[in-house]
Amino acid sequence: MREIGARQILVYMGHLYKDLKKKDKADYFSFVDPGNIPTCPIGTDGRDLSQHIADQLDAVCRDSICLIPYNTGYHWILTIVNEDKNMIYLLDSTSNRNRDDTWKTIVTNAVKMYNASKGISKGPGFKILTVCIVLIYEYMNW
């Protein structure tokens, strides 16, 4: 098996966006380019990467769902930020219980930064889901 690269993820995101646009639901979703997110956190504590993600959230309209693909090294996970519910979902097809919490911390801090810029003091909730990405696409393919 060969590793899936950021280009393949971008093609998939483009296909998903096209389907959402056909169904007039594209305005409810935003996407973060996986090429802009390094596999290793920028800065000593990941603050730069958290700020980058907060800026991405700020660039989209409120009440949307932001999809953030992230490569942990040799494995892709999907992070979904539901701004309306102030909730972060981490979708991972492997039930890796030894997962590094660095990514969780970076994304949580990003949402906290975003919330603070909007005057929201409540921190986001966080759920880790072990699920196949194809099932998510089928679910969204309403």
Coordinates of N, CA and C in Angstrom, one line a residue, residues 48-128:
D48 N 1.7 28.7 17.0 CA 1.6 29.2 15.7 C 0.5 28.5 14.8
L49 N 0.6 27.1 15.0 CA -0.4 26.3 14.3 C -1.8 26.5 14.8
S50 N -2.0 26.7 16.1 CA -3.3 27.0 16.6 C -3.8 28.3 16.1
Q51 N -2.9 29.3 16.0 CA -3.3 30.6 15.5 C -3.7 30.5 14.0
H52 N -3.0 29.7 13.2 CA -3.3 29.5 11.8 C -4.7 28.9 11.7
I53 N -5.0 27.9 12.5 CA -6.4 27.2 12.5 C -7.4 28.2 12.9
A54 N -7.1 29.0 14.0 CA -8.1 30.0 14.4 C -8.4 31.0 13.3
D55 N -7.3 31.4 12.5 CA -7.5 32.3 11.4 C -8.4 31.7 10.3
Q56 N -8.2 30.4 10.1 CA -9.0 29.7 9.1 C -10.5 29.7 9.6
L57 N -10.7 29.5 10.9 CA -12.1 29.5 11.4 C -12.7 30.9 11.2
D58 N -11.9 31.9 11.5 CA -12.3 33.3 11.4 C -12.7 33.7 9.9
A59 N -12.1 33.0 9.0 CA -12.3 33.4 7.6 C -13.6 32.8 7.1
V60 N -14.2 31.9 7.8 CA -15.5 31.3 7.3 C -16.6 31.9 8.1
C61 N -17.8 31.7 7.6 CA -19.0 32.3 8.3 C -19.3 31.5 9.6
R62 N -20.0 32.1 10.5 CA -20.4 31.4 11.7 C -21.5 30.3 11.4
D63 N -21.7 29.4 12.2 CA -22.6 28.3 12.1 C -22.3 27.4 10.9
S64 N -21.0 27.2 10.7 CA -20.6 26.3 9.6 C -19.7 25.2 10.3
I65 N -19.5 24.2 9.5 CA -18.7 23.0 9.9 C -17.4 23.1 9.1
C66 N -16.3 23.1 9.9 CA -15.0 23.2 9.3 C -14.3 21.9 9.3
L67 N -13.9 21.4 8.1 CA -13.2 20.1 8.0 C -11.7 20.3 7.9
I68 N -11.0 19.7 8.8 CA -9.5 19.9 8.8 C -8.9 18.5 8.7
P69 N -8.4 18.1 7.5 CA -7.6 16.9 7.4 C -6.2 17.1 8.0
Y70 N -5.7 16.0 8.7 CA -4.4 16.2 9.3 C -3.7 14.8 9.2
N71 N -2.4 14.9 8.8 CA -1.6 13.7 8.7 C -0.7 13.6 9.9
T72 N -0.9 12.5 10.6 CA -0.2 12.3 11.9 C 1.2 11.7 11.6
G73 N 1.6 11.5 10.4 CA 2.8 10.9 10.0 C 2.6 10.0 8.8
Y74 N 2.0 8.9 9.1 CA 1.6 8.0 8.0 C 0.1 7.6 8.1
H75 N -0.7 8.5 8.6 CA -2.1 8.2 8.8 C -2.9 9.5 8.8
W76 N -3.9 9.6 8.0 CA -4.8 10.7 8.0 C -5.9 10.6 9.0
I77 N -6.2 11.7 9.6 CA -7.4 11.8 10.5 C -8.2 13.1 10.0
L78 N -9.4 13.1 10.4 CA -10.3 14.3 10.0 C -10.7 14.9 11.3
T79 N -10.5 16.2 11.4 CA -11.0 17.0 12.5 C -12.1 17.8 12.0
I80 N -13.3 17.7 12.7 CA -14.4 18.5 12.3 C -14.7 19.5 13.5
V81 N -14.7 20.8 13.1 CA -15.1 21.8 14.1 C -16.5 22.3 13.8
N82 N -17.4 22.0 14.7 CA -18.8 22.5 14.5 C -18.9 23.8 15.3
E83 N -18.8 24.9 14.6 CA -18.8 26.2 15.3 C -20.1 26.5 16.0
D84 N -21.2 26.0 15.4 CA -22.5 26.3 16.0 C -22.7 25.6 17.4
K85 N -22.2 24.4 17.5 CA -22.3 23.6 18.8 C -21.0 23.8 19.6
N86 N -20.0 24.5 19.2 CA -18.8 24.7 19.9 C -18.2 23.3 20.3
M87 N -18.1 22.5 19.2 CA -17.7 21.1 19.4 C -16.6 20.7 18.4
I88 N -15.7 19.9 18.9 CA -14.6 19.4 18.0 C -14.8 17.9 18.0
Y89 N -14.8 17.3 16.8 CA -14.8 15.9 16.6 C -13.5 15.4 15.9
L90 N -12.9 14.4 16.4 CA -11.7 13.8 15.8 C -12.1 12.5 15.2
L91 N -12.1 12.3 13.9 CA -12.5 11.1 13.3 C -11.2 10.4 12.9
D92 N -11.1 9.1 13.4 CA -9.9 8.3 13.1 C -10.4 6.9 12.8
S93 N -9.9 6.4 11.7 CA -10.3 5.1 11.3 C -9.7 4.0 12.1
T94 N -8.6 4.3 12.8 CA -8.0 3.4 13.7 C -8.3 3.8 15.1
S95 N -8.4 2.8 16.0 CA -8.7 3.1 17.4 C -7.4 3.2 18.1
N96 N -6.6 4.1 17.7 CA -5.3 4.3 18.3 C -5.4 4.9 19.7
R97 N -5.3 4.0 20.7 CA -5.4 4.5 22.1 C -4.1 5.2 22.6
N98 N -3.1 5.0 21.9 CA -1.8 5.6 22.2 C -1.6 6.9 21.4
R99 N -2.7 7.5 20.9 CA -2.6 8.7 20.1 C -1.9 9.8 20.9
D100 N -1.1 10.6 20.2 CA -0.5 11.8 20.8 C -1.5 12.9 21.0
D101 N -1.6 13.4 22.1 CA -2.7 14.5 22.4 C -2.2 15.9 21.9
T102 N -1.1 16.0 21.2 CA -0.6 17.3 20.7 C -1.6 17.9 19.8
W103 N -2.1 17.1 18.8 CA -3.1 17.6 17.8 C -4.4 18.1 18.5
K104 N -4.9 17.3 19.5 CA -6.1 17.7 20.2 C -5.8 19.0 20.9
T105 N -4.7 19.2 21.5 CA -4.4 20.4 22.2 C -4.3 21.6 21.3
I106 N -3.7 21.4 20.1 CA -3.5 22.4 19.1 C -4.9 22.9 18.6
V107 N -5.8 21.9 18.3 CA -7.1 22.3 17.7 C -8.0 22.9 18.8
T108 N -7.9 22.4 20.0 CA -8.7 23.0 21.1 C -8.3 24.4 21.4
N109 N -7.0 24.6 21.4 CA -6.4 26.0 21.6 C -6.9 26.9 20.5
A110 N -6.9 26.4 19.3 CA -7.3 27.2 18.1 C -8.8 27.6 18.3
V111 N -9.6 26.7 18.7 CA -11.1 27.1 18.8 C -11.2 28.0 20.0
K112 N -10.4 27.9 21.1 CA -10.5 28.8 22.2 C -10.1 30.2 21.7
M113 N -9.0 30.3 20.9 CA -8.6 31.6 20.3 C -9.7 32.2 19.5
Y114 N -10.3 31.4 18.6 CA -11.4 31.8 17.8 C -12.5 32.3 18.6
N115 N -12.9 31.5 19.6 CA -14.0 31.9 20.5 C -13.7 33.2 21.2
A116 N -12.5 33.4 21.7 CA -12.1 34.6 22.4 C -12.3 35.8 21.5
S117 N -11.9 35.7 20.2 CA -12.1 36.8 19.3 C -13.5 37.2 19.0
K118 N -14.4 36.2 19.3 CA -15.9 36.5 19.1 C -16.6 36.8 20.5
G119 N -15.8 36.9 21.5 CA -16.4 37.2 22.8 C -17.0 36.0 23.5
I120 N -16.7 34.8 23.1 CA -17.2 33.6 23.7 C -16.2 33.0 24.7
S121 N -16.6 32.9 25.9 CA -15.6 32.4 27.0 C -15.6 30.9 27.2
K122 N -16.7 30.2 26.7 CA -16.8 28.8 26.9 C -15.9 28.0 26.0
G123 N -15.1 27.1 26.5 CA -14.2 26.3 25.7 C -15.0 25.2 25.0
P124 N -14.4 24.7 23.9 CA -15.1 23.7 23.1 C -15.1 22.3 23.7
G125 N -16.2 21.5 23.4 CA -16.2 20.1 23.7 C -15.3 19.4 22.8
F126 N -15.0 18.1 23.1 CA -14.1 17.3 22.2 C -14.5 15.9 22.3
K127 N -14.7 15.3 21.1 CA -15.0 13.8 21.1 C -14.1 13.2 20.0
I128 N -13.6 12.0 20.4 CA -12.9 11.2 19.4 C -13.8 10.1 19.0

